[in-house]
XYZ file of C-alpha atoms in Angstrom:
770
model
C 14.858 14.240 -30.440
C 17.756 12.095 -31.676
C 17.167 9.565 -28.885
C 13.451 9.574 -29.582
C 14.066 8.771 -33.272
C 16.529 6.066 -32.261
C 13.882 4.539 -30.017
C 11.345 4.512 -32.843
C 13.867 2.758 -35.078
C 14.624 0.182 -32.386
C 10.919 -0.381 -31.799
C 10.358 -0.884 -35.520
C 13.229 -3.361 -35.627
C 11.810 -5.314 -32.687
C 8.356 -5.404 -34.298
C 9.783 -6.577 -37.626
C 11.885 -9.241 -35.917
C 8.951 -10.515 -33.867
C 6.615 -10.621 -36.879
C 9.200 -12.360 -39.054
C 9.993 -14.918 -36.349
C 6.316 -15.538 -35.738
C 5.616 -16.052 -39.426
C 8.566 -18.429 -39.793
C 7.499 -20.436 -36.759
C 3.965 -20.657 -38.033
C 5.120 -21.998 -41.398
C 7.248 -24.583 -39.601
C 4.236 -26.162 -37.855
C 3.124 -29.373 -39.601
C -0.313 -29.258 -41.177
C -1.663 -31.992 -38.918
C -0.413 -30.368 -35.715
C -3.015 -28.398 -33.733
C -2.412 -24.680 -33.587
C -3.527 -22.083 -31.101
C -3.134 -18.378 -30.588
C -2.162 -16.308 -27.590
C -4.594 -16.834 -24.734
C -6.942 -13.905 -24.198
C -6.197 -11.787 -21.112
C -9.133 -10.356 -19.172
C -8.427 -7.241 -17.077
C -10.421 -4.962 -14.791
C -8.399 -1.817 -15.461
C -11.569 0.203 -16.080
C -13.396 -1.355 -13.109
C -15.203 -3.906 -15.234
C -14.067 -7.057 -17.022
C -12.666 -6.426 -20.511
C -10.276 -8.030 -22.954
C -6.854 -6.425 -22.623
C -6.764 -5.779 -26.387
C -9.993 -3.745 -26.191
C -8.892 -1.352 -23.426
C -7.560 2.031 -24.681
C -4.809 2.175 -22.031
C -1.161 1.142 -21.820
C -1.287 -1.885 -19.496
C 1.285 -4.527 -18.611
C -0.113 -7.809 -17.294
C 1.925 -10.394 -15.380
C 0.252 -13.689 -14.480
C 0.688 -15.478 -11.192
C 2.296 -18.386 -13.061
C 4.907 -16.037 -14.549
C 5.709 -14.673 -11.087
C 6.143 -18.174 -9.685
C 8.320 -19.502 -12.517
C 10.597 -16.443 -12.273
C 10.894 -16.494 -8.446
C 9.387 -12.989 -8.352
C 7.921 -12.788 -4.861
C 7.361 -9.111 -4.042
C 6.965 -5.618 -5.476
C 10.708 -5.209 -5.026
C 11.323 -7.754 -7.828
C 8.379 -6.861 -10.077
C 10.554 -4.508 -12.159
C 12.049 -7.674 -13.696
C 8.734 -8.315 -15.461
C 7.522 -4.756 -16.170
C 10.033 -2.574 -18.053
C 8.373 0.746 -17.245
C 8.421 0.078 -13.477
C 11.256 0.855 -11.055
C 11.476 0.138 -7.339
C 13.420 2.178 -4.793
C 14.256 0.232 -1.647
C 14.848 2.409 1.394
C 16.595 1.535 4.644
C 13.242 0.131 5.759
C 9.990 -0.866 4.065
C 8.597 2.450 5.289
C 10.833 4.371 2.896
C 10.274 2.300 -0.267
C 8.879 3.873 -3.429
C 7.643 2.865 -6.886
C 8.003 4.798 -10.133
C 6.272 4.373 -13.497
C 7.630 6.070 -16.604
C 10.251 7.673 -14.382
C 7.710 9.398 -12.109
C 7.232 8.557 -8.443
C 7.199 10.128 -4.979
C 10.261 9.446 -2.827
C 9.892 10.913 0.650
C 10.357 10.169 4.336
C 7.522 12.570 5.181
C 4.279 11.128 6.569
C 2.156 13.928 5.110
C 2.487 12.907 1.465
C 1.071 10.058 -0.610
C 2.709 7.930 -3.302
C 2.357 8.728 -7.000
C 1.967 5.057 -7.910
C -1.129 3.534 -6.351
C -1.057 -0.074 -5.156
C -4.499 -1.709 -5.273
C -5.162 -5.261 -4.076
C -8.555 -6.781 -4.849
C -10.018 -3.298 -5.310
C -8.597 -1.885 -2.051
C -6.136 1.012 -2.263
C -3.027 0.652 -0.087
C -2.280 4.200 1.032
C 1.462 3.624 1.609
C 3.963 1.784 -0.576
C 5.475 0.179 2.521
C 2.218 -1.676 3.196
C 2.865 -3.945 0.220
C 6.468 -5.018 0.595
C 5.726 -8.499 1.898
C 5.524 -11.613 -0.278
C 2.956 -11.919 -3.043
C 0.279 -14.398 -2.004
C -2.067 -16.393 -4.252
C -1.837 -13.875 -7.114
C -3.946 -14.474 -10.209
C -2.470 -11.532 -12.147
C -0.951 -8.081 -11.741
C -2.121 -5.241 -13.973
C 0.257 -2.279 -14.245
C -1.576 0.774 -15.609
C 0.951 3.241 -16.961
C 0.469 7.005 -16.701
C -2.043 9.112 -14.706
C -5.291 7.301 -13.839
C -7.156 10.208 -12.307
C -10.741 9.411 -13.302
C -11.243 5.906 -11.936
C -8.425 5.508 -9.397
C -7.952 8.963 -7.917
C -5.248 11.258 -6.678
C -2.594 8.776 -5.535
C -2.434 7.347 -9.070
C -0.830 10.371 -10.721
C 1.933 8.192 -12.223
C 0.089 4.887 -12.527
C -1.507 1.940 -10.765
C -0.310 -1.511 -9.735
C -3.496 -3.550 -9.428
C -3.026 -6.996 -7.855
C -5.867 -9.489 -8.256
C -5.775 -12.644 -6.148
C -7.235 -15.997 -7.155
C -10.903 -16.760 -6.642
C -11.895 -19.821 -4.597
C -12.504 -22.833 -6.843
C -15.869 -24.469 -7.422
C -14.398 -27.918 -6.806
C -12.152 -28.965 -3.906
C -8.493 -28.405 -4.707
C -5.298 -27.133 -3.210
C -1.538 -27.167 -3.424
C 1.635 -27.309 -1.393
C 4.935 -26.031 -2.709
C 8.382 -25.489 -1.264
C 11.570 -23.972 -2.632
C 15.135 -23.777 -1.383
C 17.849 -21.463 -2.743
C 21.482 -20.839 -2.001
C 22.024 -18.571 0.970
C 19.620 -20.676 3.059
C 16.562 -19.117 1.416
C 13.450 -21.184 2.068
C 9.926 -20.596 0.755
C 6.838 -22.621 1.672
C 3.247 -22.069 0.558
C 0.040 -24.030 0.991
C -3.523 -23.427 -0.133
C -6.903 -25.101 0.068
C -9.939 -24.009 -1.909
C -13.437 -25.214 -2.704
C -17.127 -25.194 -1.773
C -18.024 -24.894 1.913
C -21.798 -24.970 1.590
C -24.478 -24.342 -0.991
C -23.652 -20.952 -2.539
C -20.483 -20.510 -0.467
C -16.907 -20.920 -1.689
C -13.762 -20.423 0.352
C -9.998 -20.449 0.148
C -7.173 -20.227 2.665
C -3.544 -19.661 1.698
C -0.481 -19.308 3.879
C 3.226 -18.737 3.321
C 6.536 -18.779 5.157
C 9.838 -17.476 3.786
C 13.278 -16.807 5.177
C 16.694 -15.787 3.903
C 19.883 -15.380 5.933
C 21.162 -12.454 3.857
C 23.856 -11.567 1.352
C 26.041 -9.471 3.661
C 27.713 -9.674 7.048
C 28.276 -7.330 9.959
C 31.972 -7.809 10.684
C 31.506 -6.219 14.130
C 29.527 -9.177 15.514
C 29.590 -11.649 12.582
C 25.805 -11.362 12.136
C 24.311 -11.790 8.660
C 22.480 -8.821 7.170
C 20.115 -8.103 4.271
C 17.997 -11.140 5.056
C 14.447 -11.639 6.271
C 11.853 -13.907 7.843
C 8.247 -13.484 6.636
C 5.003 -15.349 7.126
C 1.359 -14.640 6.423
C -2.107 -15.939 5.630
C -4.989 -14.826 3.417
C -8.566 -16.111 3.477
C -11.369 -15.446 1.022
C -15.084 -16.285 1.132
C -17.418 -15.916 -1.861
C -21.143 -16.079 -1.123
C -23.932 -15.920 -3.682
C -27.166 -15.784 -1.672
C -29.142 -15.210 -4.866
C -28.614 -15.202 -8.617
C -27.960 -11.467 -8.689
C -25.912 -10.911 -5.511
C -22.254 -11.813 -4.934
C -20.397 -11.102 -1.689
C -16.627 -11.423 -1.309
C -15.075 -11.297 2.171
C -11.260 -11.151 2.400
C -8.974 -11.111 5.448
C -5.188 -11.200 5.553
C -2.320 -10.977 8.026
C 1.434 -10.939 7.464
C 4.474 -10.413 9.643
C 8.053 -9.702 8.694
C 11.424 -9.391 10.419
C 14.164 -8.023 8.176
C 17.815 -7.586 9.112
C 18.344 -5.112 6.283
C 18.625 -3.373 4.023
C 21.974 -2.309 5.404
C 23.910 0.781 4.334
C 27.117 -0.808 3.122
C 29.936 1.564 2.217
C 30.764 1.473 -1.453
C 33.235 4.311 -1.901
C 34.990 6.704 0.463
C 36.319 9.926 -1.028
C 39.455 11.675 0.116
C 39.058 14.268 2.868
C 40.820 15.106 6.129
C 38.252 13.271 8.249
C 37.959 10.279 5.924
C 41.699 9.806 5.485
C 42.491 10.204 9.179
C 39.501 8.517 10.813
C 36.871 6.956 8.607
C 38.955 4.778 6.247
C 41.207 3.328 9.011
C 38.107 2.622 11.093
C 36.561 0.583 8.245
C 39.726 -1.474 7.696
C 37.886 -4.835 8.102
C 35.826 -3.973 4.987
C 36.862 -3.905 1.346
C 35.734 -0.463 0.239
C 34.757 -0.892 -3.385
C 31.651 -1.013 -5.535
C 31.065 -4.684 -4.683
C 31.141 -4.426 -0.900
C 28.036 -5.889 0.778
C 29.336 -6.021 4.354
C 29.026 -3.495 7.187
C 30.889 -2.638 10.401
C 28.114 -1.428 12.721
C 27.642 -1.653 16.472
C 23.858 -1.529 15.849
C 22.429 -4.162 13.501
C 19.868 -2.980 10.932
C 16.369 -4.195 11.780
C 12.869 -3.747 10.421
C 9.703 -5.327 11.790
C 6.392 -5.188 9.945
C 2.854 -6.294 10.683
C 0.172 -5.890 8.034
C -3.466 -6.865 8.372
C -6.785 -5.998 6.832
C -10.342 -6.996 6.046
C -12.548 -6.061 3.111
C -16.037 -6.762 1.870
C -17.110 -6.410 -1.750
C -20.777 -6.681 -2.653
C -21.867 -6.869 -6.303
C -25.554 -6.580 -7.154
C -26.661 -7.347 -10.701
C -29.428 -4.879 -11.561
C -29.845 -6.210 -15.081
C -28.683 -3.243 -17.125
C -26.003 -2.355 -14.577
C -23.969 -3.734 -11.675
C -23.821 -1.964 -8.322
C -20.562 -2.520 -6.380
C -19.611 -1.612 -2.819
C -16.081 -2.149 -1.429
C -15.547 -1.494 2.294
C -12.079 -2.011 3.759
C -9.996 -1.429 6.861
C -6.222 -1.927 7.063
C -3.603 -1.663 9.812
C 0.174 -1.470 9.465
C 2.834 -1.440 12.178
C 6.489 -0.791 11.352
C 9.588 -0.644 13.573
C 13.024 0.298 12.268
C 16.535 0.803 13.607
C 19.778 1.696 11.857
C 23.352 2.764 12.516
C 23.776 6.302 11.183
C 27.549 6.583 11.662
C 28.314 3.312 9.773
C 31.111 2.347 12.183
C 31.501 0.159 15.253
C 34.247 2.157 17.004
C 32.944 5.728 16.916
C 33.607 8.125 18.497
C 37.295 7.371 18.875
C 38.742 10.813 18.115
C 38.106 14.402 19.061
C 36.410 16.318 16.280
C 38.983 16.771 13.532
C 37.612 20.158 12.562
C 35.445 18.897 9.739
C 31.727 19.523 9.727
C 31.041 15.822 10.160
C 33.123 15.246 13.280
C 33.538 11.839 14.890
C 30.228 10.767 16.395
C 28.147 7.690 17.119
C 24.638 8.097 15.670
C 21.830 5.562 16.164
C 18.251 5.811 14.875
C 15.132 4.030 16.113
C 11.523 4.621 15.195
C 8.117 3.096 14.712
C 4.774 3.909 13.135
C 1.185 2.780 13.450
C -0.928 3.339 10.365
C -4.684 2.831 10.010
C -6.857 3.402 6.983
C -10.538 3.066 6.140
C -11.865 3.196 2.583
C -15.313 2.985 1.078
C -16.128 2.878 -2.615
C -19.595 2.727 -4.117
C -19.972 2.550 -7.886
C -22.327 1.520 -10.651
C -21.287 0.208 -14.067
C -23.354 -0.587 -17.115
C -23.538 -4.305 -17.869
C -24.608 -4.733 -21.462
C -23.068 -3.322 -24.660
C -25.022 -0.206 -25.561
C -24.516 3.184 -27.145
C -23.541 4.840 -23.866
C -21.607 2.677 -21.404
C -20.709 4.102 -18.021
C -18.915 3.729 -14.706
C -19.733 6.185 -11.899
C -19.216 6.291 -8.169
C -18.148 7.960 -4.951
C -15.085 7.257 -2.811
C -14.161 7.982 0.820
C -10.680 7.600 2.264
C -9.362 8.272 5.773
C -5.919 7.522 7.208
C -4.089 8.134 10.460
C -0.352 7.648 11.004
C 1.269 7.870 14.451
C 5.081 8.076 14.399
C 7.860 8.066 16.959
C 11.501 8.627 16.029
C 14.675 8.803 18.138
C 18.196 9.791 17.112
C 20.918 9.401 19.742
C 24.324 10.978 19.081
C 27.458 10.554 21.187
C 30.591 12.613 20.602
C 34.029 12.909 22.198
C 34.466 16.560 23.148
C 37.806 16.506 25.027
C 40.755 14.215 25.643
C 43.881 14.378 27.829
C 45.808 12.050 25.530
C 48.580 13.453 23.311
C 47.883 14.297 19.701
C 49.658 12.036 17.188
C 49.769 12.876 13.479
C 47.112 15.488 14.020
C 44.700 13.107 15.780
C 43.677 13.189 19.431
C 42.401 9.747 20.452
C 39.577 9.284 22.939
C 39.306 6.607 25.633
C 36.831 6.071 28.426
C 39.408 6.894 31.093
C 40.986 9.966 29.547
C 38.217 11.646 27.562
C 34.939 13.474 27.899
C 31.932 12.059 26.032
C 28.662 13.886 25.524
C 25.436 12.195 24.441
C 22.546 14.164 22.979
C 19.309 12.867 21.605
C 16.256 14.057 19.768
C 12.826 12.442 20.141
C 9.888 13.280 17.933
C 6.229 12.275 18.211
C 4.004 13.180 15.307
C 0.575 12.246 14.035
C -0.674 12.801 10.495
C -4.309 12.516 9.418
C -5.644 12.562 5.885
C -9.269 12.672 4.816
C -10.371 12.569 1.200
C -13.644 12.111 -0.646
C -14.394 12.198 -4.319
C -16.982 11.575 -7.014
C -16.066 10.118 -10.374
C -17.482 8.891 -13.650
C -16.440 7.688 -17.075
C -18.528 7.364 -20.252
C -17.847 5.371 -23.385
C -19.896 6.380 -26.407
C -20.114 3.703 -29.115
C -20.586 5.924 -32.156
C -20.387 2.813 -34.360
C -19.168 -0.760 -34.141
C -15.614 0.425 -34.728
C -15.470 3.984 -33.400
C -15.792 5.046 -29.756
C -15.239 8.076 -27.574
C -14.206 7.981 -23.909
C -14.529 10.774 -21.337
C -14.049 10.723 -17.579
C -14.046 13.207 -14.707
C -13.268 13.117 -10.993
C -13.476 15.774 -8.287
C -11.464 15.262 -5.115
C -11.520 17.079 -1.773
C -8.541 16.650 0.579
C -7.652 17.610 4.114
C -4.242 16.954 5.692
C -3.700 17.627 9.400
C -0.806 17.006 11.776
C 0.533 17.374 15.330
C 4.285 17.452 15.832
C 6.587 17.728 18.845
C 10.352 17.206 18.943
C 12.299 17.237 22.176
C 16.061 17.674 22.206
C 18.747 17.614 24.863
C 20.601 20.372 22.986
C 19.506 23.925 22.259
C 21.492 23.894 19.006
C 21.455 21.595 16.001
C 23.824 18.628 16.254
C 24.795 15.816 13.822
C 21.530 15.495 11.932
C 19.174 16.699 14.687
C 17.462 20.099 14.798
C 16.585 21.777 18.135
C 13.261 21.273 19.906
C 10.213 22.264 17.885
C 6.435 21.837 18.109
C 3.682 22.637 15.674
C 0.231 21.571 14.522
C -2.047 22.529 11.699
C -3.998 21.417 8.664
C -4.522 22.299 5.025
C -7.368 21.749 2.592
C -7.598 21.661 -1.173
C -9.599 20.197 -3.999
C -8.978 19.481 -7.624
C -10.258 18.043 -10.873
C -8.815 15.164 -12.820
C -10.125 13.445 -15.896
C -9.537 11.961 -19.294
C -10.800 12.110 -22.869
C -9.978 9.893 -25.811
C -10.952 8.325 -29.104
C -10.763 4.652 -30.009
C -10.930 3.194 -33.536
C -10.913 -0.455 -34.583
C -8.936 -0.705 -37.803
C -10.206 -4.295 -38.080
C -11.050 -7.161 -35.733
C -7.410 -7.510 -34.719
C -6.061 -3.944 -34.658
C -7.296 -1.218 -32.327
C -5.921 2.317 -32.188
C -6.485 5.040 -29.628
C -5.466 8.541 -28.575
C -6.085 10.032 -25.150
C -5.568 13.065 -22.930
C -5.450 12.759 -19.129
C -5.485 15.459 -16.497
C -3.800 14.174 -13.343
C -4.161 15.496 -9.808
C -2.330 14.573 -6.608
C -3.464 16.242 -3.414
C -1.611 18.700 -1.162
C 1.021 17.560 1.317
C 2.890 18.690 4.431
C 6.526 17.910 5.143
C 5.976 16.155 8.491
C 9.202 14.353 9.424
C 11.713 14.018 12.276
C 13.712 17.186 11.498
C 10.650 19.352 10.846
C 11.063 23.127 11.427
C 8.831 26.161 10.986
C 9.848 26.338 7.328
C 8.284 22.896 6.792
C 4.838 23.756 8.131
C 3.717 25.389 4.911
C 1.652 23.576 2.340
C 3.149 21.518 -0.445
C 0.850 22.457 -3.306
C -1.092 19.801 -5.238
C 0.762 18.177 -8.088
C -1.012 18.344 -11.452
C -0.189 16.796 -14.797
C -1.222 16.855 -18.412
C -0.593 13.576 -20.215
C -1.043 12.536 -23.837
C -0.908 9.016 -25.226
C -1.381 7.299 -28.582
C -1.377 3.559 -28.999
C -1.943 0.495 -31.133
C -3.108 -2.894 -29.879
C -2.737 -5.664 -32.421
C -3.310 -9.397 -32.842
C -1.355 -10.821 -35.757
C -0.755 -14.129 -37.569
C -3.927 -15.942 -36.567
C -3.626 -14.276 -33.196
C -0.371 -16.019 -32.405
C 1.155 -12.622 -31.692
C -0.177 -9.701 -29.682
C 1.854 -6.556 -30.155
C 0.943 -3.365 -28.319
C 2.671 -0.036 -28.861
C 2.201 3.231 -26.944
C 3.808 6.653 -27.313
C 3.353 9.090 -24.430
C 4.153 12.547 -23.109
C 3.327 13.950 -19.673
C 4.237 17.175 -17.912
C 3.971 17.532 -14.123
C 3.646 20.888 -12.390
C 4.411 21.450 -8.681
C 6.143 18.072 -8.705
C 6.359 16.700 -5.147
C 9.883 15.382 -4.598
C 12.617 14.846 -2.042
C 15.607 17.190 -1.878
C 18.839 16.327 -0.041
C 19.774 18.917 2.580
C 22.229 19.204 5.503
C 21.675 19.552 9.254
C 24.905 20.140 11.200
C 26.915 18.409 8.495
C 24.687 15.338 8.062
C 22.433 14.615 5.090
C 18.668 14.816 5.617
C 15.819 14.967 3.133
C 13.134 17.591 2.640
C 9.890 17.335 0.714
C 9.289 20.210 -1.667
C 7.405 21.345 -4.753
C 10.400 20.707 -6.989
C 9.017 22.606 -9.987
C 8.227 21.146 -13.396
C 9.231 17.746 -14.741
C 8.217 15.821 -17.835
C 8.387 12.315 -19.218
C 8.047 11.079 -22.783
C 8.769 7.869 -24.600
C 7.689 4.768 -26.462
C 6.638 1.420 -24.997
C 6.256 -1.978 -26.606
C 4.581 -5.082 -25.127
C 4.416 -8.406 -26.911
C 3.143 -11.935 -26.355
C 3.966 -14.499 -29.042
C 2.815 -18.125 -29.218
C 5.350 -19.082 -31.869
C 4.374 -22.762 -31.753
C 2.063 -24.753 -29.531
C 5.099 -25.483 -27.338
C 7.107 -22.252 -27.511
C 6.140 -18.742 -26.434
C 7.816 -15.386 -25.917
C 6.570 -12.406 -23.942
C 8.065 -9.185 -22.724
C 8.414 -5.512 -23.426
C 10.699 -2.625 -24.197
C 10.516 1.030 -23.297
C 12.372 4.226 -24.020
C 11.706 6.856 -21.345
C 13.067 10.390 -21.241
C 12.039 11.615 -17.786
C 13.799 14.806 -16.813
C 13.632 17.997 -14.777
C 12.323 20.951 -16.766
C 12.771 23.631 -14.110
C 13.826 22.949 -10.536
C 12.787 25.263 -7.701
C 15.246 25.304 -4.806
C 13.456 25.059 -1.433
C 13.723 28.090 0.852
C 16.607 27.953 3.302
C 18.318 24.949 1.714
C 21.870 24.327 2.961
C 22.763 22.501 -0.260
C 23.315 24.408 -3.487
C 20.701 23.704 -6.168
C 21.414 25.737 -9.252
C 19.975 25.751 -12.752
C 22.597 23.125 -13.611
C 20.164 20.312 -12.831
C 17.512 21.627 -15.228
C 17.240 19.229 -18.138
C 18.846 16.424 -16.130
C 17.171 13.024 -15.642
C 14.758 12.308 -12.834
C 16.070 9.833 -10.253
C 15.230 6.158 -10.760
C 14.358 6.714 -14.430
C 16.528 4.586 -16.764
C 16.251 5.721 -20.381
C 16.150 2.212 -21.848
C 14.738 -0.927 -20.313
C 13.543 -4.220 -21.719
C 12.473 -7.705 -20.676
C 11.893 -10.920 -22.588
C 10.791 -14.307 -21.243
C 10.814 -17.561 -23.208
C 8.824 -20.690 -22.286
C 9.416 -23.923 -24.174
C 7.730 -27.269 -23.597
C 10.226 -29.717 -25.006
C 8.603 -31.774 -27.793
C 9.681 -35.059 -26.218
C 7.354 -38.013 -26.035
C 7.218 -39.185 -22.422
C 4.106 -40.974 -21.215
C 4.306 -39.743 -17.630
C 5.629 -36.179 -17.715
C 6.511 -33.013 -19.657
C 9.718 -30.989 -19.529
C 9.521 -27.189 -19.687
C 12.372 -24.736 -20.106
C 12.059 -21.044 -19.273
C 14.504 -18.178 -19.499
C 14.278 -14.438 -19.035
C 16.499 -11.458 -19.704
C 16.185 -7.980 -18.172
C 18.195 -5.003 -19.403
C 18.348 -1.556 -17.811
C 20.423 1.417 -18.949
C 22.365 3.789 -16.703
C 20.255 5.128 -13.834
C 20.784 8.269 -11.746
C 19.600 8.068 -8.108
C 19.995 11.675 -6.942
C 17.819 14.593 -8.014
C 20.852 16.829 -7.276
C 22.754 14.849 -9.947
C 25.669 13.795 -7.765
C 28.160 12.282 -10.247
C 28.690 9.223 -8.050
C 25.024 8.428 -7.345
C 24.252 6.222 -10.329
C 24.027 2.602 -11.434
C 25.721 1.619 -14.694
C 23.771 -0.283 -17.339
C 23.329 -3.968 -16.596
C 21.491 -7.099 -17.727
C 20.201 -10.030 -15.667
C 19.714 -13.484 -17.150
C 17.607 -16.114 -15.345
C 16.747 -19.657 -16.410
C 14.864 -22.710 -15.179
C 13.794 -26.229 -16.062
C 10.595 -27.901 -14.823
C 9.624 -31.569 -14.820
C 5.830 -31.889 -14.554
C 3.538 -34.907 -14.634
C 0.963 -35.067 -17.430
C -1.906 -34.701 -14.956
C -0.273 -31.499 -13.536
C -0.270 -33.024 -10.063
C 3.460 -33.065 -9.365
C 6.284 -30.822 -10.525
C 9.881 -30.075 -9.632
C 11.938 -27.150 -10.929
C 15.592 -26.174 -11.013
C 16.051 -22.385 -11.042
C 19.109 -20.253 -11.802
C 19.083 -16.520 -11.046
C 21.491 -13.939 -12.460
C 23.552 -16.484 -14.362
C 26.238 -13.965 -15.330
C 26.667 -12.905 -11.680
C 26.070 -9.238 -12.492
C 26.079 -7.047 -9.405
C 23.850 -3.983 -9.290
C 22.270 -1.719 -6.690
C 18.814 -0.233 -6.376
C 20.104 2.928 -4.739
C 23.255 4.916 -4.022
C 23.033 7.858 -1.639
C 25.728 10.550 -1.456
C 26.440 11.469 2.170
C 27.768 15.001 1.932
C 30.991 15.043 -0.072
C 32.726 12.175 1.672
C 31.263 8.834 0.632
C 28.276 7.029 -0.771
C 26.201 4.184 0.582
C 25.256 1.150 -1.397
C 22.155 -0.991 -0.998
C 22.448 -4.412 -2.645
C 19.338 -6.493 -3.470
C 19.000 -10.276 -3.337
C 19.173 -10.792 -7.114
C 22.456 -8.888 -7.502
C 24.446 -12.128 -7.473
C 24.243 -15.589 -9.047
C 22.386 -18.230 -7.079
C 20.570 -21.503 -7.702
C 17.552 -23.201 -6.226
C 15.094 -26.052 -6.447
C 11.325 -26.034 -5.952
C 8.622 -28.677 -5.843
C 4.849 -28.555 -5.984
C 1.984 -30.930 -5.318
C -1.533 -30.118 -6.547
C -4.416 -31.986 -4.975
């Protein structure tokens, strides 16, 4: 409660400071200078167009222009603009995860869905890894915080990231831009848009990006943690009549990533580490800043994403009928070095559980999804406004995974200082491997509706309900060359089965307009996330049981305000949510190596206060950003049956992973009041702060990131007609290093994954509009 009170005090201080600054700036504007308020933001968070300030939900909105000026190019970097959002980067895109308000699903299993739903142009992306490529032609991103069970469904139990791309223009136009940053990072984009025929508009946008990487494999001198991406998106808008609009969208993207690599940050003292592991890693500097690796297998991820969708809107007069039909395909290949060394195995097993082995992983997946949504929404303001519809969702994922392990089992060489070295001529090497093929199918259908009752011009009630039916089925077969478990591989196993379940989700709330510029609301939301199965490489009979549906009860109260002649929008939300049967990953051991298991982890909760603001202090100077206090913690953890790792009551009350308690962002844009006939000069700067973050649900004392702040800045020279511009960009000016994940590997060491923005770098970009 003390922290909660502190947060309220800090929020009050921020509000007072912003109001005071806004008032001062307003008084400083000369009487003959034109004034203007904050531009209105239109969102589709409730599946119809509304002013952001009129929607009784906590929503963060980031414009495409803000993404471009801040060099924010993917979901991985979006946390820099949305305080309540965190991103967990896995070894591959396949294992990435998003969290909102400290809640998200982190799992390697194919039989579970994310808690944060990613929606692009109305199409749900069933896996977080599908949207890890570059943002392309984004108009805005709406981040809906908290469960969104009525209108968005079961994979939105923590929130929604809704990405809306730009519409084709009614007049011919286009652009070409290019950017170059230190580290040989190159970004190129081009777009053309305009009318193609009477009643037909079209746009085509493409991109190419590459980055060498911020680390090096000392084994072969190859760079790591880089990428090469390219893609294209096309959109057609047809209006065959005054009341029918058809939008056809197709996209394709391809990526080759040489990361993220598991670089060794810290090695703890043990017999095996002191005798074998540390000497083996001698080419590396083993500290918290190490970004290099010493692997005989380079990290590699390949991705292909493609999809088509058709949205048809029919204006019926009093209502609009909408159909969205979509198909998407995703292919992913990944490989990684699981022993983290280039010279293993060089010694006979030292007697530790880990031993001295070479472990290499390779795998791929093919993922297909089909979705169909049909809904109707009232068009005109009336006493009872509504949105209702049905939704169908079907996915199929086909996985293959291989782990190959080589060990030295005997040597004729003499033992020196307790170590028996192995060589090809004098030693016996044994190679074992496990291969798993598994297919996971998910089918879901639901019906939903939401009503808004306008009791008066200033008082409204909102109620929504959704019923969802789910079926999850799988086939699994693992083959192994060993009859016993070895170095992270369980023996052969085969199984198949399916589970079914259904559940209700919904919301209810009241909304009251204090005046034309202040709206207040309170709401209750019942969240539901469907059942799951722990289908993964090391699956055993104990994993074939159902993971029960995750349910939540969430409460929220908020204020949305427009102050000082609407020069300042200030939105405040306080929330509390409790999740039962929380679906989470748990670290376990198989023959001495760390693996993960999906489980119903028990009960968790999250509570806090959030603040969003947008201030047009003068016609030339604006501030926007947000602040949040989040207390997301484990109420009662349930240890999975047969776990090899101890999980006692000691973690009850501890923070959820990837849930910093304090986080804030602020961005300033200033058009310099200089009188140049040909061009304008704009300055922009942003600051992101994040408090200490724990990465391990088991609360390993070394698996955390200390508090840090990132400061970016830029300057843009732009012609008065907006045709040409050039920008100088500086990222992470204070050169603050941070990680997005640390993973304890048993008791011996931890791995460190370092993102692109965890170091200072500079760049230049140019743009031509035509």
